[in-house]
Amino acid sequence: MPESTIQARIDLPDTLWHGPPEQRDAARWLADDLCQLPDGSGFARCLLPVRLTGDTTITFGTWMAVPAEQVLGAQRAAGTPDYRSLRLTGTLANAVEPWGTDLLGAPVRGEVRDPNHLPYLTGSDHPVLSRVLTEAWDRDAVLSGLTFALPVPVRHRLDERWSIERSAGLVPRVVRGRQQFVGSGRKVLISSYTTAPASSAEEVLRMVTDGAAPGSQPVTERDTDGRHIRHAMSTVAEVDGTAQHELYGFTIGPGGFLETVCIHEDPADATWAMDVWRSVRQHG
């Protein structure tokens, strides 16, 4: 299987991103990837490659806080043969997810590996960042913790009980306590429910479908493990004069069920909606 490479660009150092506007206004940009602060220190964008399982690598374009002499040295070396020997020493300036604040401010070293690319972060004495740089991490655990659209699908852990495949191009978010994946022409709404331990899957299915409009082409399936029942039905609603296709899917297992609503504009995405519904898994 060919290796998959994902690029994730972080626009600004956290200090500038979360700080007051006047702090950003005071920063002087020496280049797109090099910033100087009023005290002479600043930030250099670097590449943080992380190996994932499944022959996948994600490379974060993150920021490194560096002292004044390194800011000027990086500016002088840019576009010259000296760039090949550029070395940087500073601290990580972003709380890179999914490790978050465990990485913010961690000491780190960087160097140029390829004259056509930004410097790479190559080493750290920080216990977490050192592991991030040297170990292979679970692909789905890392990617499902990222809150921007990905170019590849990922198994997204919803909670301790349920996971689902988050399609490429969809952004995860929570609205009024309900998890959603949203993208161009597609949306997935997800709700998790707990049921009485003694309730059978058949009883729960009758409960959730009682009084509901039958929809078109209802589908009921039982997983090969014999512990789960899946039921889905499709409807078409008119929203602002436009047809909106909706799949209402239920995955019922021991102790609870997951409702998955897949909304799409293109009728051809009906297969996508069914695949998302069938991707639901219960854990534990």
PDB file of N, CA and C in Angstrom, residues 225-279:
ATOM      1  N   ASP A 225     -22.271 -10.542  14.354  1.00  0.00           N
ATOM      2  CA  ASP A 225     -22.055 -10.904  15.760  1.00  0.00           C
ATOM      3  C   ASP A 225     -23.356 -11.212  16.489  1.00  0.00           C
ATOM      4  N   GLY A 226     -24.499 -10.915  15.841  1.00  0.00           N
ATOM      5  CA  GLY A 226     -25.794 -11.207  16.442  1.00  0.00           C
ATOM      6  C   GLY A 226     -26.190 -10.272  17.558  1.00  0.00           C
ATOM      7  N   ARG A 227     -25.375  -9.264  17.846  1.00  0.00           N
ATOM      8  CA  ARG A 227     -25.647  -8.368  18.974  1.00  0.00           C
ATOM      9  C   ARG A 227     -26.179  -7.018  18.526  1.00  0.00           C
ATOM     10  N   HIS A 228     -26.127  -6.726  17.245  1.00  0.00           N
ATOM     11  CA  HIS A 228     -26.507  -5.403  16.765  1.00  0.00           C
ATOM     12  C   HIS A 228     -27.514  -5.496  15.628  1.00  0.00           C
ATOM     13  N   ILE A 229     -28.471  -4.582  15.657  1.00  0.00           N
ATOM     14  CA  ILE A 229     -29.417  -4.418  14.563  1.00  0.00           C
ATOM     15  C   ILE A 229     -29.234  -3.029  13.990  1.00  0.00           C
ATOM     16  N   ARG A 230     -29.236  -2.959  12.680  1.00  0.00           N
ATOM     17  CA  ARG A 230     -29.166  -1.668  11.997  1.00  0.00           C
ATOM     18  C   ARG A 230     -30.466  -1.449  11.229  1.00  0.00           C
ATOM     19  N   HIS A 231     -30.959  -0.232  11.302  1.00  0.00           N
ATOM     20  CA  HIS A 231     -32.176   0.105  10.571  1.00  0.00           C
ATOM     21  C   HIS A 231     -32.008   1.500   9.985  1.00  0.00           C
ATOM     22  N   ALA A 232     -32.383   1.663   8.725  1.00  0.00           N
ATOM     23  CA  ALA A 232     -32.260   2.970   8.072  1.00  0.00           C
ATOM     24  C   ALA A 232     -33.445   3.188   7.142  1.00  0.00           C
ATOM     25  N   MET A 233     -33.783   4.456   6.972  1.00  0.00           N
ATOM     26  CA  MET A 233     -34.841   4.834   6.033  1.00  0.00           C
ATOM     27  C   MET A 233     -34.480   6.185   5.426  1.00  0.00           C
ATOM     28  N   SER A 234     -34.864   6.363   4.188  1.00  0.00           N
ATOM     29  CA  SER A 234     -34.522   7.568   3.443  1.00  0.00           C
ATOM     30  C   SER A 234     -35.753   8.431   3.223  1.00  0.00           C
ATOM     31  N   THR A 235     -35.541   9.752   3.252  1.00  0.00           N
ATOM     32  CA  THR A 235     -36.610  10.691   2.953  1.00  0.00           C
ATOM     33  C   THR A 235     -36.036  11.828   2.116  1.00  0.00           C
ATOM     34  N   VAL A 236     -36.944  12.572   1.499  1.00  0.00           N
ATOM     35  CA  VAL A 236     -36.559  13.779   0.762  1.00  0.00           C
ATOM     36  C   VAL A 236     -37.387  14.931   1.298  1.00  0.00           C
ATOM     37  N   ALA A 237     -36.712  15.981   1.734  1.00  0.00           N
ATOM     38  CA  ALA A 237     -37.384  17.166   2.261  1.00  0.00           C
ATOM     39  C   ALA A 237     -37.075  18.349   1.353  1.00  0.00           C
ATOM     40  N   GLU A 238     -37.960  19.317   1.354  1.00  0.00           N
ATOM     41  CA  GLU A 238     -37.716  20.531   0.578  1.00  0.00           C
ATOM     42  C   GLU A 238     -37.283  21.641   1.534  1.00  0.00           C
ATOM     43  N   VAL A 239     -36.094  22.166   1.304  1.00  0.00           N
ATOM     44  CA  VAL A 239     -35.529  23.218   2.140  1.00  0.00           C
ATOM     45  C   VAL A 239     -35.178  24.401   1.242  1.00  0.00           C
ATOM     46  N   ASP A 240     -35.876  25.519   1.475  1.00  0.00           N
ATOM     47  CA  ASP A 240     -35.664  26.730   0.658  1.00  0.00           C
ATOM     48  C   ASP A 240     -35.814  26.429  -0.829  1.00  0.00           C
ATOM     49  N   GLY A 241     -36.792  25.595  -1.142  1.00  0.00           N
ATOM     50  CA  GLY A 241     -37.074  25.289  -2.541  1.00  0.00           C
ATOM     51  C   GLY A 241     -36.145  24.283  -3.163  1.00  0.00           C
ATOM     52  N   THR A 242     -35.238  23.684  -2.376  1.00  0.00           N
ATOM     53  CA  THR A 242     -34.276  22.714  -2.895  1.00  0.00           C
ATOM     54  C   THR A 242     -34.496  21.369  -2.216  1.00  0.00           C
ATOM     55  N   ALA A 243     -34.427  20.302  -3.005  1.00  0.00           N
ATOM     56  CA  ALA A 243     -34.596  18.957  -2.453  1.00  0.00           C
ATOM     57  C   ALA A 243     -33.387  18.608  -1.589  1.00  0.00           C
ATOM     58  N   GLN A 244     -33.667  18.118  -0.389  1.00  0.00           N
ATOM     59  CA  GLN A 244     -32.623  17.698   0.542  1.00  0.00           C
ATOM     60  C   GLN A 244     -32.841  16.231   0.876  1.00  0.00           C
ATOM     61  N   HIS A 245     -31.872  15.406   0.583  1.00  0.00           N
ATOM     62  CA  HIS A 245     -31.979  13.971   0.784  1.00  0.00           C
ATOM     63  C   HIS A 245     -31.456  13.621   2.173  1.00  0.00           C
ATOM     64  N   GLU A 246     -32.211  12.791   2.896  1.00  0.00           N
ATOM     65  CA  GLU A 246     -31.872  12.495   4.283  1.00  0.00           C
ATOM     66  C   GLU A 246     -31.963  10.994   4.528  1.00  0.00           C
ATOM     67  N   LEU A 247     -30.963  10.469   5.185  1.00  0.00           N
ATOM     68  CA  LEU A 247     -30.969   9.072   5.621  1.00  0.00           C
ATOM     69  C   LEU A 247     -30.970   9.062   7.144  1.00  0.00           C
ATOM     70  N   TYR A 248     -31.968   8.424   7.724  1.00  0.00           N
ATOM     71  CA  TYR A 248     -32.056   8.271   9.173  1.00  0.00           C
ATOM     72  C   TYR A 248     -31.654   6.837   9.506  1.00  0.00           C
ATOM     73  N   GLY A 249     -30.516   6.699  10.166  1.00  0.00           N
ATOM     74  CA  GLY A 249     -30.007   5.365  10.468  1.00  0.00           C
ATOM     75  C   GLY A 249     -29.853   5.133  11.957  1.00  0.00           C
ATOM     76  N   PHE A 250     -30.125   3.921  12.399  1.00  0.00           N
ATOM     77  CA  PHE A 250     -29.974   3.543  13.803  1.00  0.00           C
ATOM     78  C   PHE A 250     -29.079   2.306  13.872  1.00  0.00           C
ATOM     79  N   THR A 251     -28.161   2.323  14.815  1.00  0.00           N
ATOM     80  CA  THR A 251     -27.343   1.152  15.119  1.00  0.00           C
ATOM     81  C   THR A 251     -27.606   0.816  16.575  1.00  0.00           C
ATOM     82  N   ILE A 252     -28.214  -0.337  16.814  1.00  0.00           N
ATOM     83  CA  ILE A 252     -28.699  -0.699  18.147  1.00  0.00           C
ATOM     84  C   ILE A 252     -27.867  -1.859  18.671  1.00  0.00           C
ATOM     85  N   GLY A 253     -27.314  -1.665  19.856  1.00  0.00           N
ATOM     86  CA  GLY A 253     -26.486  -2.702  20.462  1.00  0.00           C
ATOM     87  C   GLY A 253     -26.735  -2.787  21.951  1.00  0.00           C
ATOM     88  N   PRO A 254     -25.950  -3.575  22.663  1.00  0.00           N
ATOM     89  CA  PRO A 254     -26.136  -3.730  24.105  1.00  0.00           C
ATOM     90  C   PRO A 254     -26.010  -2.388  24.833  1.00  0.00           C
ATOM     91  N   GLY A 255     -27.056  -2.015  25.553  1.00  0.00           N
ATOM     92  CA  GLY A 255     -27.000  -0.832  26.401  1.00  0.00           C
ATOM     93  C   GLY A 255     -27.225   0.495  25.714  1.00  0.00           C
ATOM     94  N   GLY A 256     -27.466   0.503  24.406  1.00  0.00           N
ATOM     95  CA  GLY A 256     -27.696   1.793  23.771  1.00  0.00           C
ATOM     96  C   GLY A 256     -27.763   1.709  22.258  1.00  0.00           C
ATOM     97  N   PHE A 257     -27.986   2.874  21.648  1.00  0.00           N
ATOM     98  CA  PHE A 257     -28.002   2.928  20.189  1.00  0.00           C
ATOM     99  C   PHE A 257     -27.490   4.283  19.723  1.00  0.00           C
ATOM    100  N   LEU A 258     -27.045   4.316  18.485  1.00  0.00           N
ATOM    101  CA  LEU A 258     -26.543   5.542  17.869  1.00  0.00           C
ATOM    102  C   LEU A 258     -27.461   5.903  16.705  1.00  0.00           C
ATOM    103  N   GLU A 259     -27.929   7.145  16.710  1.00  0.00           N
ATOM    104  CA  GLU A 259     -28.712   7.659  15.588  1.00  0.00           C
ATOM    105  C   GLU A 259     -27.778   8.449  14.683  1.00  0.00           C
ATOM    106  N   THR A 260     -27.805   8.124  13.396  1.00  0.00           N
ATOM    107  CA  THR A 260     -26.955   8.790  12.408  1.00  0.00           C
ATOM    108  C   THR A 260     -27.851   9.360  11.323  1.00  0.00           C
ATOM    109  N   VAL A 261     -27.842  10.677  11.169  1.00  0.00           N
ATOM    110  CA  VAL A 261     -28.625  11.337  10.129  1.00  0.00           C
ATOM    111  C   VAL A 261     -27.653  11.889   9.094  1.00  0.00           C
ATOM    112  N   CYS A 262     -27.726  11.363   7.886  1.00  0.00           N
ATOM    113  CA  CYS A 262     -26.862  11.819   6.795  1.00  0.00           C
ATOM    114  C   CYS A 262     -27.691  12.659   5.832  1.00  0.00           C
ATOM    115  N   ILE A 263     -27.284  13.900   5.637  1.00  0.00           N
ATOM    116  CA  ILE A 263     -28.013  14.840   4.779  1.00  0.00           C
ATOM    117  C   ILE A 263     -27.118  15.186   3.591  1.00  0.00           C
ATOM    118  N   HIS A 264     -27.692  15.111   2.392  1.00  0.00           N
ATOM    119  CA  HIS A 264     -26.889  15.406   1.199  1.00  0.00           C
ATOM    120  C   HIS A 264     -27.764  16.043   0.129  1.00  0.00           C
ATOM    121  N   GLU A 265     -27.136  16.856  -0.699  1.00  0.00           N
ATOM    122  CA  GLU A 265     -27.849  17.554  -1.762  1.00  0.00           C
ATOM    123  C   GLU A 265     -27.909  16.737  -3.045  1.00  0.00           C
ATOM    124  N   ASP A 266     -26.847  15.996  -3.346  1.00  0.00           N
ATOM    125  CA  ASP A 266     -26.758  15.226  -4.581  1.00  0.00           C
ATOM    126  C   ASP A 266     -27.400  13.855  -4.366  1.00  0.00           C
ATOM    127  N   PRO A 267     -28.406  13.494  -5.165  1.00  0.00           N
ATOM    128  CA  PRO A 267     -29.022  12.169  -5.007  1.00  0.00           C
ATOM    129  C   PRO A 267     -28.005  11.030  -5.131  1.00  0.00           C
ATOM    130  N   ALA A 268     -26.931  11.258  -5.892  1.00  0.00           N
ATOM    131  CA  ALA A 268     -25.921  10.214  -6.076  1.00  0.00           C
ATOM    132  C   ALA A 268     -25.159   9.913  -4.794  1.00  0.00           C
ATOM    133  N   ASP A 269     -25.269  10.801  -3.795  1.00  0.00           N
ATOM    134  CA  ASP A 269     -24.589  10.570  -2.521  1.00  0.00           C
ATOM    135  C   ASP A 269     -25.347   9.611  -1.612  1.00  0.00           C
ATOM    136  N   ALA A 270     -26.404   9.006  -2.129  1.00  0.00           N
ATOM    137  CA  ALA A 270     -27.146   8.039  -1.313  1.00  0.00           C
ATOM    138  C   ALA A 270     -26.241   6.879  -0.894  1.00  0.00           C
ATOM    139  N   THR A 271     -25.348   6.451  -1.781  1.00  0.00           N
ATOM    140  CA  THR A 271     -24.410   5.374  -1.441  1.00  0.00           C
ATOM    141  C   THR A 271     -23.474   5.816  -0.326  1.00  0.00           C
ATOM    142  N   TRP A 272     -23.000   7.068  -0.410  1.00  0.00           N
ATOM    143  CA  TRP A 272     -22.151   7.614   0.663  1.00  0.00           C
ATOM    144  C   TRP A 272     -22.877   7.557   2.001  1.00  0.00           C
ATOM    145  N   ALA A 273     -24.141   7.971   2.026  1.00  0.00           N
ATOM    146  CA  ALA A 273     -24.904   7.992   3.270  1.00  0.00           C
ATOM    147  C   ALA A 273     -25.035   6.586   3.855  1.00  0.00           C
ATOM    148  N   MET A 274     -25.311   5.603   3.016  1.00  0.00           N
ATOM    149  CA  MET A 274     -25.428   4.224   3.500  1.00  0.00           C
ATOM    150  C   MET A 274     -24.098   3.724   4.057  1.00  0.00           C
ATOM    151  N   ASP A 275     -22.996   4.078   3.382  1.00  0.00           N
ATOM    152  CA  ASP A 275     -21.675   3.645   3.854  1.00  0.00           C
ATOM    153  C   ASP A 275     -21.348   4.256   5.214  1.00  0.00           C
ATOM    154  N   VAL A 276     -21.700   5.532   5.414  1.00  0.00           N
ATOM    155  CA  VAL A 276     -21.456   6.170   6.710  1.00  0.00           C
ATOM    156  C   VAL A 276     -22.254   5.456   7.796  1.00  0.00           C
ATOM    157  N   TRP A 277     -23.521   5.206   7.541  1.00  0.00           N
ATOM    158  CA  TRP A 277     -24.372   4.518   8.518  1.00  0.00           C
ATOM    159  C   TRP A 277     -23.811   3.130   8.848  1.00  0.00           C
ATOM    160  N   ARG A 278     -23.395   2.400   7.839  1.00  0.00           N
ATOM    161  CA  ARG A 278     -22.871   1.044   8.075  1.00  0.00           C
ATOM    162  C   ARG A 278     -21.498   1.055   8.731  1.00  0.00           C
ATOM    163  N   SER A 279     -20.826   2.189   8.746  1.00  0.00           N
ATOM    164  CA  SER A 279     -19.491   2.247   9.349  1.00  0.00           C
ATOM    165  C   SER A 279     -19.526   2.353  10.882  1.00  0.00           C
TER     166      SER A 279
END
